[in-house]
Coordinates of C-alpha atoms in Angstrom, one line a residue:
M1 CA 17.3 -12.7 -18.0
S2 CA 16.6 -13.1 -14.3
K3 CA 15.9 -16.4 -12.8
P4 CA 12.4 -17.0 -11.2
A5 CA 14.0 -18.0 -7.9
A6 CA 15.6 -14.6 -7.6
R7 CA 12.6 -12.6 -8.6
F8 CA 11.8 -11.5 -5.1
L9 CA 15.3 -11.8 -3.6
S10 CA 14.8 -8.3 -2.1
L11 CA 12.0 -9.7 0.2
D12 CA 14.2 -12.6 1.3
V13 CA 17.1 -10.2 2.1
F14 CA 14.7 -7.8 3.9
R15 CA 13.4 -10.5 6.1
G16 CA 16.8 -11.9 6.9
L17 CA 18.3 -8.4 7.6
T18 CA 15.5 -7.8 10.1
V19 CA 16.2 -11.1 12.0
C20 CA 19.9 -10.4 12.0
L21 CA 19.5 -6.9 13.5
M22 CA 16.9 -8.1 16.0
I23 CA 19.5 -10.6 17.4
V24 CA 22.2 -7.9 17.6
V25 CA 19.9 -5.5 19.4
N26 CA 18.5 -8.1 21.8
T27 CA 21.9 -9.6 22.8
A28 CA 24.2 -6.6 23.4
G29 CA 27.5 -7.7 24.8
P30 CA 27.9 -7.2 28.6
G31 CA 30.5 -5.1 30.3
A32 CA 29.6 -1.8 28.7
K33 CA 26.7 0.2 27.5
A34 CA 25.7 -0.4 23.9
Y35 CA 25.6 2.4 21.3
T36 CA 22.6 4.6 21.8
Q37 CA 21.2 3.7 18.4
L38 CA 21.2 0.0 19.4
V39 CA 19.1 0.6 22.5
H40 CA 15.4 1.3 22.5
A41 CA 14.3 4.8 23.3
P42 CA 13.2 4.9 27.0
W43 CA 9.8 6.3 26.1
F44 CA 9.2 9.0 23.5
G45 CA 11.8 9.2 20.8
F46 CA 13.3 6.9 18.2
T47 CA 16.5 4.9 17.6
A48 CA 17.6 2.4 15.0
A49 CA 16.7 -0.4 17.5
D50 CA 13.1 0.8 17.5
A51 CA 12.8 0.0 13.8
V52 CA 13.6 -3.7 14.1
F53 CA 10.4 -5.2 15.6
P54 CA 8.0 -3.3 13.3
S55 CA 10.2 -4.4 10.4
F56 CA 9.8 -8.0 11.5
L57 CA 6.0 -7.5 11.5
F58 CA 6.3 -5.8 8.1
A59 CA 8.1 -8.9 6.9
V60 CA 5.4 -11.1 8.2
G61 CA 2.9 -9.2 6.1
C62 CA 5.2 -9.6 3.0
S63 CA 5.1 -13.4 3.5
M64 CA 1.3 -13.2 3.6
A65 CA 1.2 -11.9 0.0
F66 CA 2.6 -15.3 -1.1
A67 CA 1.1 -17.6 1.5
F68 CA -2.4 -16.5 0.8
S69 CA -2.1 -16.2 -3.0
R70 CA -3.8 -19.5 -3.8
P71 CA -7.5 -19.8 -3.1
I72 CA -8.4 -22.2 -0.3
P73 CA -11.8 -22.9 1.3
T74 CA -12.8 -20.7 4.3
N75 CA -12.7 -23.6 6.8
E76 CA -9.2 -24.6 5.7
F77 CA -8.0 -21.0 5.9
L78 CA -9.4 -20.4 9.4
A79 CA -7.9 -23.7 10.6
K80 CA -4.5 -22.7 9.1
V81 CA -4.5 -19.2 10.5
L82 CA -5.7 -20.1 14.0
R83 CA -3.4 -23.1 14.3
R84 CA -0.3 -21.0 13.3
A85 CA -1.3 -18.1 15.6
A86 CA -1.8 -20.4 18.5
L87 CA 1.5 -22.2 17.9
I88 CA 3.5 -18.9 17.7
F89 CA 1.7 -17.6 20.8
L90 CA 2.5 -20.8 22.7
L91 CA 6.1 -20.7 21.7
G92 CA 6.4 -17.2 22.9
F93 CA 4.9 -18.0 26.2
L94 CA 7.1 -21.0 26.7
M95 CA 10.1 -18.9 25.8
Y96 CA 9.4 -16.5 28.7
W97 CA 8.7 -19.4 31.0
F98 CA 12.0 -21.1 30.1
P99 CA 14.0 -22.6 31.9
F100 CA 10.8 -23.6 33.8
V101 CA 12.7 -24.2 37.0
K102 CA 14.8 -22.2 39.4
K103 CA 16.8 -22.8 42.6
I104 CA 15.0 -21.9 45.8
D105 CA 16.9 -22.4 49.1
G106 CA 19.3 -24.7 47.3
H107 CA 16.5 -26.8 45.8
W108 CA 15.1 -26.8 42.2
A109 CA 11.5 -25.8 42.0
L110 CA 9.1 -25.2 39.1
I111 CA 8.7 -21.6 38.1
P112 CA 5.0 -21.0 38.8
F113 CA 2.7 -20.0 36.0
A114 CA 1.5 -17.2 38.3
D115 CA 4.9 -15.5 37.8
T116 CA 5.2 -16.0 34.1
R117 CA 4.8 -13.2 31.5
V118 CA 1.9 -13.9 29.1
M119 CA 2.4 -11.3 26.4
G120 CA 5.7 -10.8 24.5
V121 CA 7.3 -10.4 21.0
L122 CA 6.1 -13.7 19.5
Q123 CA 2.7 -13.4 21.2
R124 CA 2.2 -10.0 19.5
I125 CA 3.4 -11.4 16.2
A126 CA 0.8 -14.2 16.6
L127 CA -2.1 -11.8 17.3
C128 CA -1.1 -9.4 14.6
Y129 CA -0.7 -12.2 12.1
M130 CA -4.2 -13.5 12.9
L131 CA -5.9 -10.1 12.7
A132 CA -4.1 -9.2 9.5
A133 CA -4.8 -12.6 7.9
F134 CA -8.6 -12.1 8.4
A135 CA -8.3 -8.6 6.9
V136 CA -6.4 -9.9 3.9
R137 CA -8.9 -12.7 3.3
W138 CA -12.0 -10.6 3.2
L139 CA -11.0 -7.0 2.4
S140 CA -9.8 -5.4 -0.8
P141 CA -6.5 -3.3 -0.7
R142 CA -8.5 -0.1 -0.5
L143 CA -10.5 -1.4 2.4
I144 CA -7.2 -2.6 4.1
V145 CA -5.9 1.0 3.8
A146 CA -9.2 2.3 5.3
L147 CA -9.0 -0.3 8.1
S148 CA -5.4 0.7 8.9
A149 CA -6.5 4.3 9.2
V150 CA -9.3 3.3 11.5
L151 CA -7.0 1.2 13.7
L152 CA -4.4 4.1 14.1
L153 CA -7.0 6.8 14.7
G154 CA -9.1 4.6 16.9
Y155 CA -6.1 3.6 19.0
W156 CA -5.2 7.3 19.4
A157 CA -8.7 8.1 20.5
I158 CA -8.7 5.2 23.0
L159 CA -5.5 6.3 24.6
M160 CA -6.5 10.0 24.8
T161 CA -10.0 9.3 26.2
L162 CA -9.7 6.2 28.4
G163 CA -6.3 6.7 30.0
D164 CA -5.5 8.9 33.1
P165 CA -6.7 12.4 32.2
A166 CA -3.6 14.0 33.6
A167 CA -1.2 11.6 31.8
P168 CA -2.9 9.5 29.1
L169 CA 0.4 8.6 27.4
S170 CA 2.4 7.7 30.5
K171 CA 3.6 4.2 31.1
L172 CA 1.2 3.5 34.0
G173 CA -1.5 5.9 33.0
N174 CA -2.2 4.8 29.5
A175 CA -5.4 2.8 28.6
G176 CA -3.3 -0.2 27.4
T177 CA -1.7 -0.6 30.8
H178 CA -5.1 -0.4 32.5
L179 CA -6.4 -3.1 30.2
D180 CA -3.4 -5.4 30.8
L181 CA -3.7 -5.0 34.6
F182 CA -7.4 -5.8 34.4
L183 CA -7.3 -8.8 32.0
I184 CA -3.8 -10.2 32.6
G185 CA -2.7 -9.1 36.0
Q186 CA 0.5 -7.5 37.3
N187 CA 2.4 -10.8 37.8
H188 CA 2.0 -11.8 34.1
L189 CA 3.3 -8.5 32.7
Y190 CA 6.8 -7.4 31.8
R191 CA 9.0 -7.0 34.9
K192 CA 11.5 -4.4 33.8
D193 CA 9.4 -1.4 33.0
G194 CA 7.6 -0.6 36.3
G195 CA 4.4 -2.5 35.5
F196 CA 4.1 -1.4 31.9
D197 CA 4.2 -4.2 29.2
P198 CA 5.5 -2.9 25.8
E199 CA 3.8 -5.9 24.1
G200 CA 0.5 -5.4 25.8
L201 CA -2.9 -6.3 24.3
L202 CA -4.1 -2.9 23.2
G203 CA -0.9 -2.3 21.2
T204 CA -1.9 -5.2 19.0
L205 CA -4.2 -2.8 17.1
P206 CA -1.6 -0.4 15.7
S207 CA 1.0 -3.1 15.4
T208 CA -1.4 -5.0 13.0
V209 CA -1.0 -2.0 10.6
N210 CA 2.7 -2.8 10.1
V211 CA 1.7 -6.3 9.0
L212 CA -1.0 -5.0 6.7
A213 CA 1.5 -2.6 5.2
G214 CA 4.0 -5.4 4.5
Y215 CA 1.2 -7.4 2.7
L216 CA 0.3 -4.4 0.5
A217 CA 3.9 -3.7 -0.3
A218 CA 4.7 -7.3 -1.3
R219 CA 1.4 -7.5 -3.3
F220 CA 2.4 -4.3 -5.1
L221 CA 5.8 -5.9 -6.0
K222 CA 4.1 -9.0 -7.3
E223 CA 1.8 -7.0 -9.5
N224 CA 4.6 -4.8 -10.8
P225 CA 7.6 -7.1 -11.2
G226 CA 10.7 -5.3 -12.5
S227 CA 8.9 -1.9 -12.8
Q228 CA 11.2 1.0 -12.1
S229 CA 8.2 3.4 -11.8
A230 CA 6.7 1.0 -9.2
M231 CA 9.8 1.1 -7.1
A232 CA 9.9 4.9 -7.3
R233 CA 6.2 5.1 -6.2
M234 CA 7.0 2.8 -3.3
A235 CA 9.9 4.9 -2.2
I236 CA 7.9 8.1 -2.6
A237 CA 5.1 6.6 -0.5
G238 CA 7.6 5.7 2.1
V239 CA 8.9 9.3 2.3
V240 CA 5.4 10.6 2.5
L241 CA 4.6 8.3 5.4
I242 CA 7.8 9.3 7.2
L243 CA 6.9 12.9 6.9
A244 CA 3.3 12.2 8.0
G245 CA 4.6 10.4 11.1
L246 CA 6.9 13.3 12.0
A247 CA 4.0 15.8 11.4
W248 CA 1.7 13.8 13.7
S249 CA 4.4 13.4 16.4
P250 CA 3.7 16.7 18.2
L251 CA 0.2 15.5 18.9
F252 CA 0.9 11.8 19.2
P253 CA 4.6 11.4 20.0
I254 CA 6.7 8.7 18.4
A255 CA 7.1 5.9 20.9
K256 CA 7.9 2.3 20.2
K257 CA 6.9 1.0 23.6
L258 CA 3.5 2.6 23.3
W259 CA 3.4 1.8 19.5
T260 CA 1.8 5.1 18.7
G261 CA 0.3 5.9 15.3
S262 CA 3.2 8.3 14.4
F263 CA 5.6 5.5 15.2
V264 CA 3.7 3.2 12.8
L265 CA 3.8 5.7 10.0
L266 CA 7.5 6.4 10.5
T267 CA 8.5 2.7 10.6
V268 CA 6.3 1.7 7.7
G269 CA 7.7 4.6 5.7
I270 CA 11.3 3.5 6.5
D271 CA 10.5 -0.1 5.5
L272 CA 9.0 1.0 2.2
V273 CA 12.0 3.0 1.3
L274 CA 14.4 0.2 2.3
L275 CA 12.4 -2.4 0.4
A276 CA 12.3 -0.2 -2.7
A277 CA 16.1 0.3 -2.4
L278 CA 16.7 -3.5 -2.0
T279 CA 14.4 -4.2 -5.0
K280 CA 16.3 -1.7 -7.1
L281 CA 19.7 -3.2 -6.1
L282 CA 18.9 -6.9 -6.1
E283 CA 16.0 -7.8 -8.4
G284 CA 17.0 -9.3 -11.7
R285 CA 20.4 -10.5 -10.3
D286 CA 21.5 -13.9 -9.1
P287 CA 22.0 -14.4 -5.3
N288 CA 25.6 -13.9 -4.2
P289 CA 27.4 -14.6 -0.9
G290 CA 26.2 -11.3 0.6
T291 CA 22.6 -11.9 -0.2
Y292 CA 22.8 -15.6 0.8
F293 CA 23.9 -14.6 4.3
F294 CA 20.6 -12.8 4.9
Q295 CA 18.6 -15.5 3.0
V296 CA 19.8 -18.0 5.6
F297 CA 18.2 -15.9 8.3
G298 CA 15.0 -15.5 6.2
L299 CA 14.5 -19.2 5.6
N300 CA 13.8 -20.0 9.3
P301 CA 13.3 -16.7 11.0
L302 CA 11.1 -17.8 13.9
V303 CA 13.4 -20.8 14.7
I304 CA 16.5 -18.7 14.6
Y305 CA 14.9 -16.0 16.8
L306 CA 13.7 -18.6 19.3
F307 CA 17.2 -20.1 19.4
S308 CA 18.8 -16.7 19.9
E309 CA 16.6 -15.9 22.9
I310 CA 16.8 -19.3 24.6
F311 CA 20.5 -20.1 23.9
V312 CA 21.7 -16.8 25.5
I313 CA 19.6 -17.7 28.6
V314 CA 21.4 -21.1 28.7
L315 CA 24.7 -19.4 28.4
G316 CA 23.8 -17.2 31.3
M317 CA 22.8 -20.2 33.4
I318 CA 26.2 -22.0 32.9
Q319 CA 28.4 -20.2 35.5
V320 CA 32.1 -20.1 35.1
A321 CA 32.4 -18.1 38.3
P322 CA 30.0 -17.3 41.1
G323 CA 27.1 -15.3 39.6
V324 CA 28.9 -15.0 36.2
G325 CA 27.5 -16.9 33.2
I326 CA 29.4 -17.8 30.1
Y327 CA 28.0 -15.0 28.0
E328 CA 28.8 -12.4 30.5
W329 CA 32.3 -13.8 31.0
V330 CA 33.0 -13.9 27.3
G331 CA 31.6 -10.4 26.8
V332 CA 33.8 -8.9 29.6
N333 CA 37.0 -10.9 29.4
I334 CA 37.3 -11.3 25.7
F335 CA 35.4 -8.6 23.8
Q336 CA 35.8 -5.8 26.4
A337 CA 39.5 -6.7 26.7
M338 CA 39.8 -6.6 22.9
A339 CA 37.7 -3.4 22.4
P340 CA 36.6 -1.6 25.6
G341 CA 33.2 0.2 25.5
A342 CA 30.3 0.2 23.1
F343 CA 32.3 -1.2 20.2
G344 CA 33.3 -4.3 22.3
S345 CA 29.6 -4.8 23.2
L346 CA 28.7 -4.6 19.5
L347 CA 31.4 -7.1 18.6
C348 CA 30.1 -9.5 21.2
A349 CA 26.5 -9.2 19.9
V350 CA 27.7 -9.7 16.3
A351 CA 29.7 -12.8 17.3
Y352 CA 26.6 -14.2 18.9
M353 CA 24.5 -13.3 15.9
L354 CA 26.9 -15.3 13.7
V355 CA 26.5 -18.3 16.0
C356 CA 22.8 -18.1 15.4
W357 CA 23.4 -17.7 11.7
L358 CA 25.4 -20.9 11.8
L359 CA 22.4 -22.8 13.0
G360 CA 20.4 -21.3 10.1
Y361 CA 23.2 -22.2 7.7
V362 CA 23.2 -25.9 8.8
M363 CA 19.4 -26.0 8.4
A364 CA 19.5 -24.4 5.0
R365 CA 22.3 -26.8 3.8
R366 CA 20.1 -29.7 4.9
G367 CA 17.0 -28.3 3.3
I368 CA 15.2 -27.9 6.6
V369 CA 12.6 -25.2 6.6
V370 CA 10.3 -25.1 9.6
K371 CA 6.8 -23.8 8.7
L372 CA 4.4 -23.5 11.7

């Protein structure tokens, strides 16, 4: 018989796998270009790296199926959701502001708020979590599916009608960029994409569907524990959504940065197939060293993600040569010397991911689980 603790081992492994891959993608080793599949598509198109963030949102939705399973008063629910969303948003903002100071003419000065990015990965997670939590609280599964359709089709309509008529899906011509420039301002947007912010406000709408899909998937698993037919239905649903996303793509191209509806269908479909496969492989079995590796990431995903982003900045600030930080030096002088090219870049990223895992391992051994 399976142990209760291992009943949803697949969800723990899925969440941990997502965090693990996110770190590898975000911290590619310097000195060489990373493998194409580990780099986000420049605009239209799809790579393995593009599946990571939507899978993280999907995992957030999976957690909701358990976090909101016990009935609580509306006031307590609202306070819990708004507090958690605000904390995650604030942490994301502070992460982009870090290290808060910089050298100007040889003197340290505070990085002004006016030059700090407002939106970002954690900020999008916070907003999607909040919107999805409200939907989960007051809507039935069928209405959640209907809401998801409205969000995807509505987002499509907004982009096609309110963007630049000549280029409604371009980086600077889409309606989302117009909204960000109007509400947030150029100086508070992402600096590396020509004024376009891939985690802008309008993209929160379709991104929320990834969270809602994760909630529905985890709820489905809870209601059908150990059912082989349920896993098969989940996998089939995933394949159908993948095909639907591909069929929609000629009209609404697959684009992670724009978070198009076809991208949502494709990534949700991939996550459903993957979760069904993990459920088939892992449920009813005890955890083993392989699954424990990913469980460590899944216990404190936000803490480990924050650490991975901040620590690599710190390593870049500590210079071992003029203009060369520790991470760059290690990537070039050790990993590129060991394995030149993309493989060396990957090895460096994996090594850094293992350092982040070590933090999670220490926290897990000491029973530390940070819940915002």
